[in-house]
């Protein structure tokens, strides 16, 4: 059986248990056959147990059985709601399975462009895995190209672009967009990754990929129209929390470094979001809007 077919079975089991909450193996098997997962063949207990182990190892999802009812359920649903690599893999494979089954209606599916720079992912991931330095060619927009030796620390996907977080020869942490790279190769030079370094912690105070010296701020925004539900269902930052809600608006707070990435995201929603505090950020937003108006 092809690997893609096996992954499809994993995704089916996860999504079915998410939708139905709890099922006995007999109930799960009946749905399995009704959906024709493997041409209507039954789900054997031995196969199900192997799939449970694989689902735990690949996605970090725990499927347990209630001793009294013998019903299976996902005991750590939070694993499907975080920003971990396991969650991203699950989402990617789930979408892949849906699209593969939808070839007949492909002309009626409207997708975003695939992330740029993916041709360098394999090389970078191998360098990260082996702690080897990378030699890369890089060209910023409207600037001369250059070559650089860097220590690859992490990869981040943001707004359909891949970015490399790396330590350069000047001992500075820098972000490099993969779609601006002109060449990439692994060197024989190794580097020592700091034992206490966490990419998640490095980006935790920011939105996006800009990680400059912008001071931390307690930002309060007022969401109008449809925006409260938009922010509730798709929070902008892990620090987001709801403060006050009325029929006309809802206030949200963020503890964040308000870089241009974050302010740009707020501006993207037009008059649906208004910055209330701090005052200096509110003034800065007004200045940005005023400059935009001059272009029209």
Short mmCIF file of C-alpha atoms in Angstrom, two decimals:
data_model
loop_
_atom_site.label_atom_id
_atom_site.label_comp_id
_atom_site.label_asym_id
_atom_site.label_seq_id
_atom_site.Cartn_x
_atom_site.Cartn_y
_atom_site.Cartn_z
CA UNK A 1 0.00 0.00 0.00
CA UNK A 2 1.30 3.46 -0.89
CA UNK A 3 2.33 5.78 1.94
CA UNK A 4 -0.19 8.40 0.81
CA UNK A 5 -3.01 5.87 1.21
CA UNK A 6 -1.89 5.01 4.74
CA UNK A 7 -1.76 8.70 5.70
CA UNK A 8 -5.27 9.07 4.28
CA UNK A 9 -6.41 6.34 6.71
CA UNK A 10 -4.78 8.15 9.63
CA UNK A 11 -6.53 11.39 8.71
CA UNK A 12 -9.88 9.61 8.29
CA UNK A 13 -9.65 8.09 11.78
CA UNK A 14 -8.70 11.41 13.37
CA UNK A 15 -11.43 13.41 11.62
CA UNK A 16 -14.09 10.78 12.30
CA UNK A 17 -13.31 10.71 16.02
CA UNK A 18 -13.26 14.52 16.08
CA UNK A 19 -16.70 14.65 14.49
CA UNK A 20 -18.33 11.81 16.44
CA UNK A 21 -16.49 12.32 19.75
CA UNK A 22 -16.61 8.66 20.87
CA UNK A 23 -17.07 5.45 18.90
CA UNK A 24 -16.66 1.75 19.56
CA UNK A 25 -14.42 -0.11 17.14
CA UNK A 26 -17.56 -1.67 15.62
CA UNK A 27 -19.11 1.79 15.06
CA UNK A 28 -15.86 3.12 13.64
CA UNK A 29 -15.56 0.10 11.37
CA UNK A 30 -19.10 0.59 10.04
CA UNK A 31 -18.34 4.19 9.09
CA UNK A 32 -15.01 3.05 7.61
CA UNK A 33 -16.78 0.61 5.28
CA UNK A 34 -19.59 3.05 4.45
CA UNK A 35 -17.01 5.63 3.38
CA UNK A 36 -15.10 3.04 1.33
CA UNK A 37 -11.78 3.98 2.93
CA UNK A 38 -10.02 0.92 1.49
CA UNK A 39 -12.58 -0.15 -1.08
CA UNK A 40 -15.10 -1.13 1.57
CA UNK A 41 -12.82 -3.61 3.34
CA UNK A 42 -13.25 -3.73 7.13
CA UNK A 43 -10.93 -2.07 9.62
CA UNK A 44 -9.24 -4.89 11.50
CA UNK A 45 -8.42 -4.42 15.18
CA UNK A 46 -4.73 -5.12 14.55
CA UNK A 47 -4.64 -2.47 11.81
CA UNK A 48 -6.48 0.02 14.02
CA UNK A 49 -3.98 -0.50 16.84
CA UNK A 50 -1.08 0.07 14.45
CA UNK A 51 -2.78 3.22 13.18
CA UNK A 52 -3.27 4.46 16.76
CA UNK A 53 0.45 4.08 17.44
CA UNK A 54 1.39 5.83 14.18
CA UNK A 55 -1.06 8.69 14.84
CA UNK A 56 0.54 9.24 18.24
CA UNK A 57 4.08 9.17 16.85
CA UNK A 58 3.42 11.40 13.84
CA UNK A 59 0.80 13.86 15.09
CA UNK A 60 1.08 13.60 18.88
CA UNK A 61 -2.64 12.71 19.03
CA UNK A 62 -3.66 10.26 21.77
CA UNK A 63 -6.56 7.90 21.05
CA UNK A 64 -7.77 6.20 24.24
CA UNK A 65 -10.51 3.69 25.03
CA UNK A 66 -13.08 4.03 27.80
CA UNK A 67 -12.93 0.83 29.91
CA UNK A 68 -16.68 0.87 30.62
CA UNK A 69 -18.08 1.58 27.15
CA UNK A 70 -15.15 0.41 25.00
CA UNK A 71 -15.49 3.62 23.03
CA UNK A 72 -12.45 5.28 21.49
CA UNK A 73 -11.88 9.02 21.70
CA UNK A 74 -9.16 11.66 21.28
CA UNK A 75 -8.02 12.54 24.79
CA UNK A 76 -5.85 15.56 23.89
CA UNK A 77 -7.88 17.61 21.43
CA UNK A 78 -5.68 20.60 22.25
CA UNK A 79 -2.98 19.00 20.09
CA UNK A 80 -5.13 19.90 17.07
CA UNK A 81 -5.37 23.56 18.03
CA UNK A 82 -1.78 24.66 18.66
CA UNK A 83 0.87 25.88 16.23
CA UNK A 84 3.13 22.84 16.46
CA UNK A 85 4.74 21.09 13.52
CA UNK A 86 2.49 18.06 14.18
CA UNK A 87 -0.59 20.24 13.79
CA UNK A 88 0.80 21.70 10.57
CA UNK A 89 1.57 18.23 9.17
CA UNK A 90 -1.94 17.07 10.03
CA UNK A 91 -3.52 20.08 8.36
CA UNK A 92 -1.36 19.70 5.24
CA UNK A 93 -2.11 15.99 4.87
CA UNK A 94 -5.81 16.52 5.51
CA UNK A 95 -6.01 19.16 2.78
CA UNK A 96 -3.94 16.97 0.45
CA UNK A 97 -6.38 14.09 0.95
CA UNK A 98 -9.42 16.25 0.28
CA UNK A 99 -7.89 17.73 -2.87
CA UNK A 100 -6.77 14.33 -4.13
CA UNK A 101 -10.34 13.08 -3.80
CA UNK A 102 -11.66 16.20 -5.55
CA UNK A 103 -9.80 15.95 -8.86
CA UNK A 104 -13.09 15.82 -10.74
CA UNK A 105 -14.04 19.29 -9.46
CA UNK A 106 -10.57 20.86 -9.51
CA UNK A 107 -11.76 23.68 -11.76
CA UNK A 108 -14.14 24.75 -9.00
CA UNK A 109 -11.47 24.98 -6.28
CA UNK A 110 -9.83 28.38 -5.86
CA UNK A 111 -6.52 28.17 -3.97
CA UNK A 112 -3.83 30.57 -2.85
CA UNK A 113 -0.38 30.36 -4.38
CA UNK A 114 1.90 27.75 -2.80
CA UNK A 115 4.59 29.12 -0.44
CA UNK A 116 7.55 30.54 -2.33
CA UNK A 117 11.11 29.26 -1.95
CA UNK A 118 10.20 25.65 -1.30
CA UNK A 119 13.01 24.40 -3.57
CA UNK A 120 15.49 25.19 -0.77
CA UNK A 121 13.54 23.52 2.04
CA UNK A 122 15.14 20.10 1.72
CA UNK A 123 18.70 21.49 1.85
CA UNK A 124 17.92 23.75 4.82
CA UNK A 125 16.16 21.02 6.79
CA UNK A 126 19.10 18.65 6.25
CA UNK A 127 21.47 21.37 7.47
CA UNK A 128 19.30 21.98 10.55
CA UNK A 129 19.19 18.26 11.25
CA UNK A 130 22.97 17.84 11.04
CA UNK A 131 23.93 21.25 12.52
CA UNK A 132 25.92 22.22 9.42
CA UNK A 133 26.49 25.74 8.17
CA UNK A 134 24.93 26.88 4.92
CA UNK A 135 26.47 28.87 2.12
CA UNK A 136 23.74 30.86 0.43
CA UNK A 137 23.37 33.44 -2.28
CA UNK A 138 20.96 36.22 -1.31
CA UNK A 139 19.55 39.25 -3.04
CA UNK A 140 17.33 41.76 -1.30
CA UNK A 141 14.80 43.69 -3.32
CA UNK A 142 16.52 46.53 -5.24
CA UNK A 143 19.96 45.65 -3.81
CA UNK A 144 23.13 43.90 -4.89
CA UNK A 145 23.33 40.17 -4.35
CA UNK A 146 25.88 38.59 -2.01
CA UNK A 147 26.97 35.25 -0.56
CA UNK A 148 26.78 34.45 3.12
CA UNK A 149 27.76 31.68 5.53
CA UNK A 150 25.09 31.14 8.18
CA UNK A 151 24.12 28.75 10.95
CA UNK A 152 20.50 27.69 10.30
CA UNK A 153 18.41 27.80 13.47
CA UNK A 154 14.80 27.51 12.33
CA UNK A 155 12.28 27.87 9.52
CA UNK A 156 9.10 29.92 9.71
CA UNK A 157 6.17 30.11 7.30
CA UNK A 158 4.44 33.50 7.16
CA UNK A 159 2.01 34.89 4.58
CA UNK A 160 2.88 32.31 1.92
CA UNK A 161 6.63 32.84 2.26
CA UNK A 162 9.25 30.67 3.94
CA UNK A 163 11.84 32.41 6.12
CA UNK A 164 15.11 31.14 7.57
CA UNK A 165 16.18 32.27 11.03
CA UNK A 166 19.98 32.05 11.09
CA UNK A 167 23.05 33.25 12.94
CA UNK A 168 25.51 35.06 10.64
CA UNK A 169 29.29 35.53 10.90
CA UNK A 170 28.78 38.72 12.92
CA UNK A 171 26.98 36.68 15.61
CA UNK A 172 23.68 38.36 14.68
CA UNK A 173 20.34 36.65 14.36
CA UNK A 174 18.84 37.44 10.97
CA UNK A 175 15.78 36.51 8.94
CA UNK A 176 16.24 35.50 5.29
CA UNK A 177 13.34 35.03 2.86
CA UNK A 178 13.74 31.85 0.83
CA UNK A 179 12.28 33.43 -2.30
CA UNK A 180 15.20 35.89 -2.34
CA UNK A 181 17.85 33.18 -2.22
CA UNK A 182 19.81 32.58 -5.42
CA UNK A 183 21.76 29.47 -4.36
CA UNK A 184 22.10 27.17 -1.38
CA UNK A 185 24.55 24.46 -0.35
CA UNK A 186 25.50 22.60 2.82
CA UNK A 187 29.10 23.01 3.93
CA UNK A 188 31.26 20.62 5.95
CA UNK A 189 31.46 23.16 8.78
CA UNK A 190 29.40 22.32 11.83
CA UNK A 191 28.02 24.61 14.52
CA UNK A 192 26.72 24.09 18.03
CA UNK A 193 23.09 24.87 18.54
CA UNK A 194 22.52 26.52 21.96
CA UNK A 195 20.82 23.97 24.19
CA UNK A 196 18.39 26.53 25.60
CA UNK A 197 17.37 28.11 22.28
CA UNK A 198 13.69 27.82 21.34
CA UNK A 199 12.38 29.24 18.03
CA UNK A 200 8.90 29.40 19.56
CA UNK A 201 10.18 31.55 22.42
CA UNK A 202 12.26 33.67 20.03
CA UNK A 203 9.16 34.66 18.05
CA UNK A 204 6.73 34.61 20.99
CA UNK A 205 6.67 38.38 21.53
CA UNK A 206 6.20 39.17 17.84
CA UNK A 207 3.65 38.84 15.08
CA UNK A 208 5.19 37.73 11.81
CA UNK A 209 8.91 37.59 11.06
CA UNK A 210 10.23 41.06 11.92
CA UNK A 211 12.09 40.73 15.23
CA UNK A 212 13.57 44.16 15.84
CA UNK A 213 13.98 46.15 19.07
CA UNK A 214 10.41 47.48 19.15
CA UNK A 215 9.50 47.70 22.88
CA UNK A 216 6.85 45.47 24.39
CA UNK A 217 3.43 47.09 24.62
CA UNK A 218 -0.03 46.38 25.97
CA UNK A 219 -2.10 46.99 22.85
CA UNK A 220 -5.88 47.28 23.05
CA UNK A 221 -7.94 47.25 19.86
CA UNK A 222 -11.64 47.67 19.24
CA UNK A 223 -13.14 45.30 16.70
CA UNK A 224 -16.21 46.51 14.81
CA UNK A 225 -18.70 44.89 12.44
CA UNK A 226 -17.80 41.25 11.76
CA UNK A 227 -14.29 41.49 13.21
CA UNK A 228 -14.99 40.22 16.78
CA UNK A 229 -15.95 36.76 15.48
CA UNK A 230 -13.05 36.85 13.03
CA UNK A 231 -10.59 37.42 15.88
CA UNK A 232 -12.28 34.86 18.11
CA UNK A 233 -12.03 32.12 15.50
CA UNK A 234 -8.56 33.10 14.25
CA UNK A 235 -6.57 34.90 16.99
CA UNK A 236 -3.78 37.15 15.73
CA UNK A 237 -1.39 36.26 18.57
CA UNK A 238 -1.20 33.81 21.45
CA UNK A 239 -1.46 36.72 23.94
CA UNK A 240 -4.83 37.83 22.53
CA UNK A 241 -7.63 38.00 25.09
CA UNK A 242 -11.12 39.43 25.01
CA UNK A 243 -11.89 42.34 27.34
CA UNK A 244 -15.30 43.92 26.83
CA UNK A 245 -18.05 43.04 24.41
CA UNK A 246 -21.16 45.00 23.37
CA UNK A 247 -23.61 44.57 20.48
CA UNK A 248 -21.59 47.16 18.53
CA UNK A 249 -17.98 46.24 19.25
CA UNK A 250 -15.58 44.04 21.22
CA UNK A 251 -12.24 45.08 22.74
CA UNK A 252 -9.22 42.76 22.58
CA UNK A 253 -5.83 43.08 24.29
CA UNK A 254 -2.39 41.94 23.14
CA UNK A 255 0.93 41.89 24.97
CA UNK A 256 3.25 42.12 22.01
CA UNK A 257 6.05 44.02 20.30
CA UNK A 258 4.02 46.08 17.78
CA UNK A 259 6.34 45.87 14.78
CA UNK A 260 5.29 46.90 11.29
CA UNK A 261 4.19 43.30 10.66
CA UNK A 262 1.61 43.58 13.44
CA UNK A 263 0.48 47.10 12.54
CA UNK A 264 0.20 46.05 8.90
CA UNK A 265 -2.04 43.17 9.88
CA UNK A 266 -4.31 45.54 11.82
CA UNK A 267 -4.44 47.92 8.85
CA UNK A 268 -5.31 45.04 6.55
CA UNK A 269 -8.73 44.88 8.17
CA UNK A 270 -9.55 48.51 7.37
CA UNK A 271 -12.11 50.20 9.59
CA UNK A 272 -12.97 46.85 11.20
CA UNK A 273 -10.18 47.37 13.77
CA UNK A 274 -9.36 50.52 15.75
CA UNK A 275 -6.34 50.85 18.05
CA UNK A 276 -7.37 52.31 21.42
CA UNK A 277 -4.08 52.16 23.31
CA UNK A 278 -1.29 52.88 23.84
CA UNK A 279 -1.69 56.42 22.56
CA UNK A 280 1.63 56.43 20.69
CA UNK A 281 0.55 53.40 18.64
CA UNK A 282 -2.81 55.01 17.94
CA UNK A 283 -1.01 58.15 16.71
CA UNK A 284 1.34 56.04 14.60
CA UNK A 285 -1.62 54.31 12.95
CA UNK A 286 -3.17 57.71 12.21
CA UNK A 287 0.09 58.84 10.57
CA UNK A 288 0.21 55.71 8.41
CA UNK A 289 -3.38 56.20 7.30
CA UNK A 290 -2.72 59.88 6.55
CA UNK A 291 0.23 58.94 4.32
CA UNK A 292 -1.93 56.39 2.54
CA UNK A 293 -4.63 59.00 1.92
CA UNK A 294 -2.10 61.30 0.24
CA UNK A 295 -1.54 58.63 -2.41
CA UNK A 296 -5.21 58.78 -3.30
#
